[in-house]
Coordinates of C-alpha atoms in Angstrom, one line a residue:
M266 CA -40.2 -9.8 -8.3
A267 CA -36.7 -10.3 -9.5
R268 CA -33.4 -11.5 -7.6
F269 CA -30.3 -9.4 -7.8
E270 CA -26.9 -11.0 -6.8
L271 CA -24.6 -8.7 -4.7
K272 CA -21.2 -9.5 -5.4
L273 CA -17.8 -8.6 -3.5
P274 CA -16.5 -5.6 -5.6
K275 CA -13.1 -5.4 -7.2
M276 CA -10.9 -3.4 -4.6
G277 CA -7.8 -2.9 -6.6
E278 CA -5.5 -5.1 -8.6
S279 CA -3.6 -6.3 -5.8
V280 CA -6.6 -7.2 -3.6
A281 CA -8.2 -10.6 -4.2
E282 CA -10.1 -11.3 -1.1
A283 CA -11.7 -9.8 2.1
T284 CA -13.1 -10.9 5.2
I285 CA -16.7 -10.1 6.3
T286 CA -16.7 -8.3 9.7
N287 CA -20.3 -7.2 10.1
W288 CA -23.7 -7.4 8.5
L289 CA -25.4 -4.1 8.6
K290 CA -28.6 -5.5 7.3
E291 CA -30.4 -8.6 8.2
V292 CA -32.4 -11.0 6.0
G293 CA -35.8 -9.4 5.7
D294 CA -34.5 -5.7 6.0
K295 CA -35.4 -3.2 3.2
I296 CA -32.3 -1.8 1.3
E297 CA -32.1 1.3 -0.6
A298 CA -29.7 1.7 -3.7
D299 CA -26.2 2.8 -2.5
E300 CA -26.8 1.9 1.1
A301 CA -24.2 -0.2 2.9
V302 CA -25.2 -3.8 3.4
L303 CA -22.1 -5.2 5.1
E304 CA -18.5 -4.4 6.3
I305 CA -15.5 -5.9 5.0
A306 CA -11.9 -6.0 5.9
T307 CA -8.6 -6.6 3.9
D308 CA -5.2 -7.1 5.8
K309 CA -5.1 -3.3 5.9
V310 CA -8.3 -1.4 5.4
D311 CA -11.9 -1.8 6.5
S312 CA -14.7 -0.6 4.2
E313 CA -18.3 -1.0 3.4
V314 CA -20.2 -2.8 0.5
P315 CA -23.2 -0.8 -0.8
S316 CA -26.2 -2.3 -2.7
E317 CA -26.6 -1.2 -6.5
V318 CA -30.4 -1.5 -6.1
S319 CA -33.4 -1.1 -3.7
G320 CA -35.1 -4.1 -2.4
I321 CA -35.4 -6.6 0.4
L322 CA -32.4 -8.7 1.6
V323 CA -33.6 -12.3 1.3
E324 CA -30.3 -14.2 1.6
Q325 CA -26.8 -14.0 3.2
L326 CA -24.6 -16.4 1.6
F327 CA -21.6 -15.9 4.0
G328 CA -21.5 -15.3 7.7
K329 CA -19.4 -12.9 9.8
D330 CA -15.6 -13.7 9.8
D331 CA -16.0 -15.7 6.6
L332 CA -13.4 -15.2 3.8
V333 CA -15.0 -14.1 0.3
Q334 CA -13.1 -13.8 -3.0
V335 CA -13.5 -10.7 -5.3
G336 CA -16.5 -11.5 -7.7
Q337 CA -18.2 -14.0 -5.4
T338 CA -22.0 -13.4 -4.6
I339 CA -22.3 -12.6 -0.9
A340 CA -26.1 -11.7 -0.8
I341 CA -29.4 -12.0 -2.8
I342 CA -31.6 -8.9 -2.9
E343 CA -35.1 -9.3 -4.1
T344 CA -36.2 -6.2 -6.2
E345 CA -39.5 -5.1 -7.5
G346 CA -40.4 -5.5 -11.1
D347 CA -39.3 -7.9 -13.8
G348 CA -36.3 -6.0 -15.0
P349 CA -33.2 -7.9 -15.9
T350 CA -30.9 -8.9 -12.6
A351 CA -27.3 -10.1 -12.2
V352 CA -28.8 -13.7 -12.2
E353 CA -30.8 -13.2 -15.4
V354 CA -28.1 -11.4 -17.3
K355 CA -25.8 -14.2 -16.7
E356 CA -28.3 -16.8 -18.1
T357 CA -28.7 -15.0 -21.3
K358 CA -25.0 -14.3 -22.4
A359 CA -23.8 -15.8 -25.4
P360 CA -21.6 -19.1 -25.1
A361 CA -18.5 -17.1 -25.8
E362 CA -19.3 -14.5 -23.1
V363 CA -20.0 -17.4 -20.6
A364 CA -16.6 -18.9 -21.5
E365 CA -15.0 -15.6 -20.8
I366 CA -17.0 -15.2 -17.4
E367 CA -15.7 -18.8 -16.6
K368 CA -12.1 -17.9 -17.3
T369 CA -12.4 -14.9 -14.9
I370 CA -13.9 -16.9 -12.2
E371 CA -11.2 -19.8 -12.9
A372 CA -8.4 -17.0 -12.3
A373 CA -10.0 -15.6 -9.2
Q374 CA -10.1 -19.1 -7.8
E375 CA -6.3 -19.7 -8.5
T376 CA -5.3 -16.3 -6.6
V377 CA -5.6 -17.8 -3.2
A378 CA -3.4 -20.7 -3.8
T379 CA -0.7 -19.0 -6.1
P380 CA 2.3 -17.8 -4.4
Q381 CA 3.8 -14.5 -5.5
D382 CA 6.4 -15.8 -7.6
F383 CA 7.9 -13.8 -10.6
S384 CA 8.2 -10.7 -8.4
G385 CA 11.5 -9.9 -10.2
S386 CA 9.8 -9.0 -13.4
D387 CA 8.4 -5.5 -14.2
K388 CA 5.4 -7.0 -16.1
F389 CA 2.0 -7.8 -14.7
F390 CA 1.1 -11.6 -14.7
S391 CA -2.3 -12.8 -13.7
P392 CA -2.2 -15.5 -10.7
L393 CA -3.3 -18.1 -13.2
V394 CA -0.5 -17.4 -15.7
K395 CA 2.0 -17.6 -12.9
N396 CA 0.6 -20.9 -11.7
I397 CA 0.9 -22.4 -15.1
A398 CA 4.4 -20.9 -15.6
K399 CA 5.5 -22.4 -12.1
E400 CA 4.0 -26.0 -12.9
E401 CA 5.7 -26.1 -16.4
G402 CA 9.1 -24.8 -14.9
I403 CA 9.1 -21.5 -17.0
S404 CA 11.6 -18.9 -15.7
I405 CA 11.0 -15.1 -15.3
A406 CA 13.3 -14.4 -18.4
E407 CA 11.1 -16.9 -20.4
L408 CA 7.8 -15.5 -19.1
D409 CA 9.1 -11.9 -19.9
S410 CA 9.8 -12.8 -23.3
I411 CA 6.2 -14.1 -24.3
Q412 CA 4.4 -11.6 -26.4
G413 CA 1.1 -11.1 -24.9
S414 CA -2.1 -10.6 -26.8
G415 CA -4.2 -9.3 -23.8
K416 CA -4.9 -5.6 -22.9
D417 CA -1.7 -3.6 -22.8
G418 CA 0.3 -6.5 -24.0
R419 CA -0.5 -8.8 -21.1
V420 CA 0.3 -12.5 -21.1
T421 CA -3.2 -14.5 -21.3
K422 CA -3.8 -18.0 -20.5
E423 CA -4.0 -18.7 -24.2
D424 CA -0.6 -17.0 -24.8
I425 CA 1.3 -19.1 -22.1
L426 CA -0.2 -22.5 -23.2
K427 CA 0.6 -21.9 -26.8
Y428 CA 4.2 -21.1 -25.7
I429 CA 4.5 -24.3 -23.9
E430 CA 3.1 -26.1 -26.9
D431 CA 5.6 -24.5 -29.1
R432 CA 8.5 -25.1 -26.7
K433 CA 7.6 -28.8 -26.5
A434 CA 7.4 -28.9 -30.2
G435 CA 10.8 -27.3 -30.4
V436 CA 9.6 -24.2 -32.2
V437 CA 10.9 -22.0 -29.6
T438 CA 14.0 -22.2 -27.6
P439 CA 13.7 -21.4 -23.8
K440 CA 15.7 -18.2 -22.9
A441 CA 18.7 -18.9 -20.9
A442 CA 18.1 -17.4 -17.5
E443 CA 18.6 -18.2 -13.7
P444 CA 16.8 -21.2 -12.6
V445 CA 13.0 -20.6 -11.4
K446 CA 13.3 -19.3 -7.8
T447 CA 12.0 -21.9 -5.3
V448 CA 12.5 -19.9 -2.2
E449 CA 9.2 -19.1 -0.3
P450 CA 8.4 -15.3 -0.3
V451 CA 8.4 -13.3 2.8
K452 CA 4.9 -13.5 4.4
V453 CA 3.9 -10.8 7.0
A454 CA 0.2 -11.1 6.5
E455 CA -1.8 -12.0 9.7
P456 CA 1.3 -12.8 11.7
V457 CA 0.7 -14.5 15.2
V458 CA 2.1 -13.2 18.4
Q459 CA 3.3 -16.0 20.6
K460 CA 1.6 -15.4 23.9
S461 CA 3.6 -18.2 25.3
Q462 CA 6.8 -16.2 25.1
Q463 CA 5.5 -13.6 27.6
A464 CA 8.3 -13.4 30.2
V465 CA 6.2 -12.3 33.1
P466 CA 2.5 -13.0 33.8
V467 CA 0.2 -10.1 33.9
S468 CA -1.4 -9.7 37.2
V469 CA -5.0 -8.5 37.3
N470 CA -6.9 -7.1 40.2
G471 CA -10.4 -5.9 40.8
G472 CA -9.7 -2.4 39.7
D473 CA -8.2 -3.1 36.4
E474 CA -10.2 -2.9 33.2
I475 CA -9.5 -5.5 30.6
I476 CA -10.2 -4.5 27.0
E477 CA -9.9 -6.8 24.0
M478 CA -7.8 -5.4 21.2
D479 CA -9.9 -4.5 18.0
R480 CA -9.1 -6.4 15.0
M481 CA -6.8 -3.7 13.3
R482 CA -4.8 -3.4 16.7
K483 CA -4.3 -7.3 16.5
L484 CA -3.0 -6.9 13.0
I485 CA -0.6 -3.8 13.8
S486 CA 0.7 -5.8 16.7
G487 CA 1.5 -8.9 14.7
Y488 CA 3.1 -6.7 11.9
M489 CA 5.5 -4.8 14.3
V490 CA 6.6 -8.1 16.0
A491 CA 7.1 -9.8 12.6
S492 CA 9.0 -6.8 11.2
V493 CA 11.4 -6.6 14.1
Q494 CA 11.9 -10.5 13.9
T495 CA 12.5 -10.2 10.2
S496 CA 14.7 -7.2 9.7
A497 CA 18.0 -6.0 11.3
H498 CA 17.0 -2.7 12.3
V499 CA 19.7 0.0 12.4
Q500 CA 19.3 3.8 12.5
S501 CA 21.0 7.0 11.4
F502 CA 20.0 10.4 12.4
I503 CA 20.7 13.7 11.1
E504 CA 19.9 17.3 11.8
V505 CA 18.4 19.8 9.2
D506 CA 18.3 23.4 9.0
V507 CA 14.7 23.9 7.5
T508 CA 14.6 27.8 8.1
N509 CA 14.2 28.6 4.4
I510 CA 11.3 26.0 4.0
V511 CA 9.6 27.5 7.1
K512 CA 9.8 31.1 5.6
W513 CA 8.9 30.1 2.1
R514 CA 5.7 28.2 3.3
E515 CA 4.6 31.0 5.5
K516 CA 5.0 33.3 2.5
V517 CA 3.0 31.3 -0.1
K518 CA 0.7 29.3 2.1
T519 CA -2.2 31.7 1.7
A520 CA -2.0 32.1 -2.0
F521 CA -1.3 28.5 -2.5
E522 CA -4.8 27.5 -0.7
K523 CA -6.5 30.2 -2.7
R524 CA -5.2 29.1 -6.1
E525 CA -5.2 25.3 -5.5
G526 CA -8.1 24.8 -3.0
E527 CA -5.5 22.9 -0.8
K528 CA -3.8 23.7 2.5
L529 CA 0.2 23.4 2.1
T530 CA 1.7 21.6 4.9
F531 CA 5.3 20.7 5.4
T532 CA 4.5 16.9 4.5
P533 CA 4.4 17.4 0.7
I534 CA 7.7 19.4 0.8
M535 CA 9.4 16.5 2.7
M536 CA 7.8 13.9 0.5
E537 CA 9.4 15.8 -2.7
A538 CA 12.7 15.6 -1.1
V539 CA 12.3 11.7 -0.3
A540 CA 11.3 10.9 -3.8
K541 CA 14.2 12.8 -5.3
A542 CA 16.5 10.9 -2.9
L543 CA 15.1 7.6 -3.7
K544 CA 15.9 8.3 -7.5
D545 CA 19.4 9.0 -6.5
F546 CA 19.8 6.0 -4.4
P547 CA 17.5 3.0 -5.8
G548 CA 19.2 0.7 -3.4
M549 CA 16.7 2.1 -0.8
N550 CA 13.6 1.4 -3.1
I551 CA 13.9 -2.3 -2.8
S552 CA 12.3 -5.3 -1.1
V553 CA 13.8 -8.7 0.0
D554 CA 12.4 -12.1 -1.0
G555 CA 14.4 -14.7 0.7
D556 CA 18.0 -14.7 -0.7
Y557 CA 16.6 -12.3 -3.5
I558 CA 16.6 -8.6 -3.7
I559 CA 13.6 -7.0 -5.7
K560 CA 14.5 -3.5 -7.3
K561 CA 11.2 -1.6 -7.5
K562 CA 10.7 0.2 -10.8
N563 CA 8.0 2.6 -9.3
I564 CA 8.7 4.7 -6.4
N565 CA 5.6 4.5 -4.1
L566 CA 5.7 6.4 -0.9
G567 CA 3.7 5.3 2.0
M568 CA 2.7 7.9 4.7
A569 CA 2.1 6.8 8.1
A570 CA -1.2 8.2 9.4
A571 CA -2.8 8.1 12.9
L572 CA -6.6 7.2 12.9
P573 CA -9.1 8.9 15.3
N574 CA -9.3 5.6 17.2
G575 CA -5.5 5.6 17.9
N576 CA -4.8 2.9 15.3
L577 CA -2.2 3.3 12.4
I578 CA -2.7 3.1 8.7
V579 CA -0.1 3.7 5.7
P580 CA -1.8 4.9 2.7
V581 CA 0.4 4.9 -0.3
I582 CA 1.3 7.9 -2.8
K583 CA 1.8 6.1 -6.3
N584 CA 4.6 7.2 -8.5
A585 CA 5.5 10.0 -6.1
D586 CA 8.6 10.9 -8.1
Q587 CA 6.3 12.1 -11.0
L588 CA 4.5 14.5 -9.0
N589 CA 5.3 18.3 -8.7
L590 CA 4.6 20.1 -5.4
V591 CA 1.1 20.9 -6.1
G592 CA 0.3 17.2 -7.0
M593 CA 2.2 15.8 -4.1
A594 CA 0.1 18.3 -1.8
K595 CA -3.1 17.1 -3.3
A596 CA -2.1 13.5 -2.8
V597 CA -1.2 13.9 0.6
N598 CA -4.2 16.0 1.8
D599 CA -6.4 13.4 -0.1
L600 CA -5.1 10.4 1.5
G601 CA -5.0 12.1 4.8
N602 CA -8.6 13.2 4.9
R603 CA -9.9 9.8 3.7
A604 CA -7.8 8.0 6.2
K605 CA -9.4 10.1 9.1
A606 CA -12.8 9.8 7.5
G607 CA -12.4 5.9 7.2
K608 CA -12.9 6.2 3.4
L609 CA -9.6 4.5 2.1
K610 CA -10.0 1.8 -0.4
P611 CA -7.8 -1.4 0.0
D612 CA -5.9 -0.6 -3.0
D613 CA -4.9 2.8 -1.4
T614 CA -2.7 1.0 1.1
Q615 CA -1.1 -1.4 -1.4
G616 CA 2.3 -1.2 -3.4
G617 CA 4.4 0.9 -1.1
T618 CA 8.2 0.8 -1.6
Y619 CA 9.4 3.2 1.1
T620 CA 7.6 4.7 4.0
V621 CA 7.7 8.3 5.8
T622 CA 6.3 8.9 9.2
N623 CA 5.9 12.2 10.9
V624 CA 6.5 11.8 14.5
G625 CA 7.0 15.6 14.9
T626 CA 3.1 15.8 14.6
F627 CA 3.0 14.7 18.3
G628 CA 5.9 16.8 19.5
S629 CA 8.7 14.1 19.2
V630 CA 12.0 15.4 18.3
F631 CA 12.9 12.2 16.7
G632 CA 12.0 8.6 16.7
T633 CA 13.0 5.0 15.8
P634 CA 10.2 3.7 13.4
I635 CA 9.8 0.1 12.7
I636 CA 10.1 -1.0 8.9
N637 CA 7.0 -1.4 7.1
Q638 CA 7.6 -5.0 5.8
P639 CA 8.6 -5.9 2.8
Q640 CA 10.3 -2.6 2.4
V641 CA 13.8 -2.0 3.8
G642 CA 13.7 1.6 5.2
I643 CA 11.4 4.2 6.8
L644 CA 12.1 7.8 7.5
A645 CA 10.8 9.6 10.5
L646 CA 10.4 13.4 10.6
G647 CA 10.8 15.0 13.9
A648 CA 9.4 18.3 15.0
I649 CA 10.6 21.6 13.7
R650 CA 12.1 23.7 16.5
K651 CA 13.7 27.1 16.9
V652 CA 17.1 26.4 18.4
P653 CA 20.4 28.3 18.6
A654 CA 22.9 27.6 16.0
V655 CA 26.3 28.5 14.7
I656 CA 26.0 30.3 11.2
E657 CA 29.2 30.4 9.2
T658 CA 29.7 33.4 7.0
P659 CA 32.6 34.9 5.0
E660 CA 32.9 37.4 7.6
G661 CA 33.1 34.9 10.4
D662 CA 30.8 32.7 12.6
F663 CA 28.0 34.0 14.7
I664 CA 25.1 32.7 16.7
G665 CA 21.5 33.0 15.5
I666 CA 18.0 31.5 15.7
R667 CA 17.2 28.7 13.2
Q668 CA 14.5 26.2 12.4
K669 CA 15.9 22.7 12.8
M670 CA 14.6 19.4 12.7
F671 CA 15.8 15.7 13.0
L672 CA 15.5 13.0 10.4
S673 CA 15.6 9.6 11.8
H674 CA 16.3 6.7 9.2
S675 CA 15.6 3.0 10.0
Y676 CA 16.8 0.6 7.5
D677 CA 17.4 -3.1 7.2
H678 CA 20.9 -4.0 7.7
R679 CA 20.5 -7.3 5.8
V680 CA 20.8 -5.6 2.8
V681 CA 21.4 -1.9 3.4
D682 CA 24.8 -1.0 5.1
G683 CA 25.6 2.3 7.1
A684 CA 27.1 3.6 3.9
L685 CA 24.0 3.6 1.9
G686 CA 21.6 4.2 4.6
G687 CA 23.4 7.3 5.9
S688 CA 24.2 8.7 2.5
F689 CA 20.3 8.4 1.6
V690 CA 19.1 10.4 4.5
K691 CA 22.1 12.9 4.1
R692 CA 20.9 13.5 0.4
V693 CA 17.3 14.1 1.7
A694 CA 18.8 16.7 4.1
E695 CA 20.7 18.2 1.4
Y696 CA 17.6 18.7 -0.6
L697 CA 15.8 20.3 2.3
E698 CA 18.6 22.7 3.2
A699 CA 19.1 23.7 -0.7
F700 CA 15.3 24.6 -1.0
D701 CA 14.9 27.5 -3.3
V702 CA 13.2 30.3 -1.5
D703 CA 12.3 32.0 -5.1
R704 CA 10.3 29.0 -6.4
D705 CA 6.9 28.9 -7.5
F706 CA 4.5 26.2 -6.2

C-alpha cells in the first residue's frame, strides 16, 4: 500500500488560502479518482477539492472551519500498489529541488502576514519579496528598478537580497522616490456587522420562523455595510435610447447563435460600451488605499450575478477592453453559466476594477447599487421599455415609440466628483445611442 498527500490546490495567483466548510468523505471511506473529498470556501467562492487518485481516506489533517494555505496537505489517501506517491516523490528529489520546494513553502507561509504593499506598481511581486522590501525600507520606485531573473522578469528572493547587498556596499544608489507608504490598506474581507448597533430589538412570536444566514449571505451582509461605511456614495442617472440596439440584436441573434454557438444577450453589448468609456475616463478605473489613489492598468469588468439560492456573486471579465463583441459574449455566457452551476473558481472573482449590475433582469427601471470595494464605481442597467418619446428631425419634432432604459451610476465621492461621474455615464450612453446597425458581429 502507498500513501498519497492530498494538498489544497492552487486556485489563482491572488488566492493564497481557503476555509474548509465540509468534509464530503470521512476516514475509512473509499474514494474514486476525481471524486470530491471536501468543500472549501474563499472570501468569494465555494468549491470542491477532488482526489487525484483512487483509494481509502485514512487521515484528515484539518477540521471543518479550519483555514488552510495553498499547497498544504489536507488529507492522506491510502492507495493500492507500490507506485510513487506525493510523499515518496518528495523524499527522492535532489537537494537542489528540495531547496526550491522549501523556498516555495516559505513564500506561501509569508503570504498571510504580508500586507498588500506596493499596489502602486504595475509589476507582480511575490509576498516574500514584498516582505523583504518593507523590512529593508525599499520604495516602490526602487523595487520597480530591480532587474528580475525569474519567469517573465519577475524579481526573485535572490534578486532583492543581492540588490540590498549592493546597496549597502554602495554599488547601487537608491532611486529617488516618494517615501515607502505606511498607510494601512483598506480591508473589507470578512467585515463584522455590529449587532449592538441595532436601534430596535426584534420581537419574535410563536408563529415566526428563525433562519440563520448561510456563510455567503453573512459575507455579503458584511461587505455591503463595510462599503457604505467606507465610500461616500453618490448617484447619477441618464436615460438612453437603445432602439437601434434592440433592432440590431433581433436581426442578428439567430445567425450569431448558429455561427458562434452562443446566445447573444444585451449584456455583452452594454459591457463593450462600458469598457470603451473606461478607456476614455481612466479616473473611474481606480481604487483607493488610504490617502493614495491606485490607477489600474487593466480594465477588468465585474458582472454581478444572482445565484439560484438568492445570493450574489461578481465574476470578473479580465482585460474586457481587449475583447470584441464575440469574445465579450462568450465571456459573459461562460461566467454566467458557471456561476449558476456553482462552478466558478476563486480566481474568477478576483481583480475586478469596475462593476456592472443588471437590475433590469428583475424588471427594475433603475437602482442605486452599492460599490464593490475597493472599486470606486458601479453601473446599474435598468429594464428596456417601450415608451413614447419626442423624436427630433429636420422636418420638425414628432412623437414616436422608442426603446429606452436608465443607467444608474453609483460612485465614490471621496475621489470621484460629479463632473467625472456624470461624464462617464454620459459617455456610456453616447456609445450605446451611436450603435452601428450595419456592423457585423
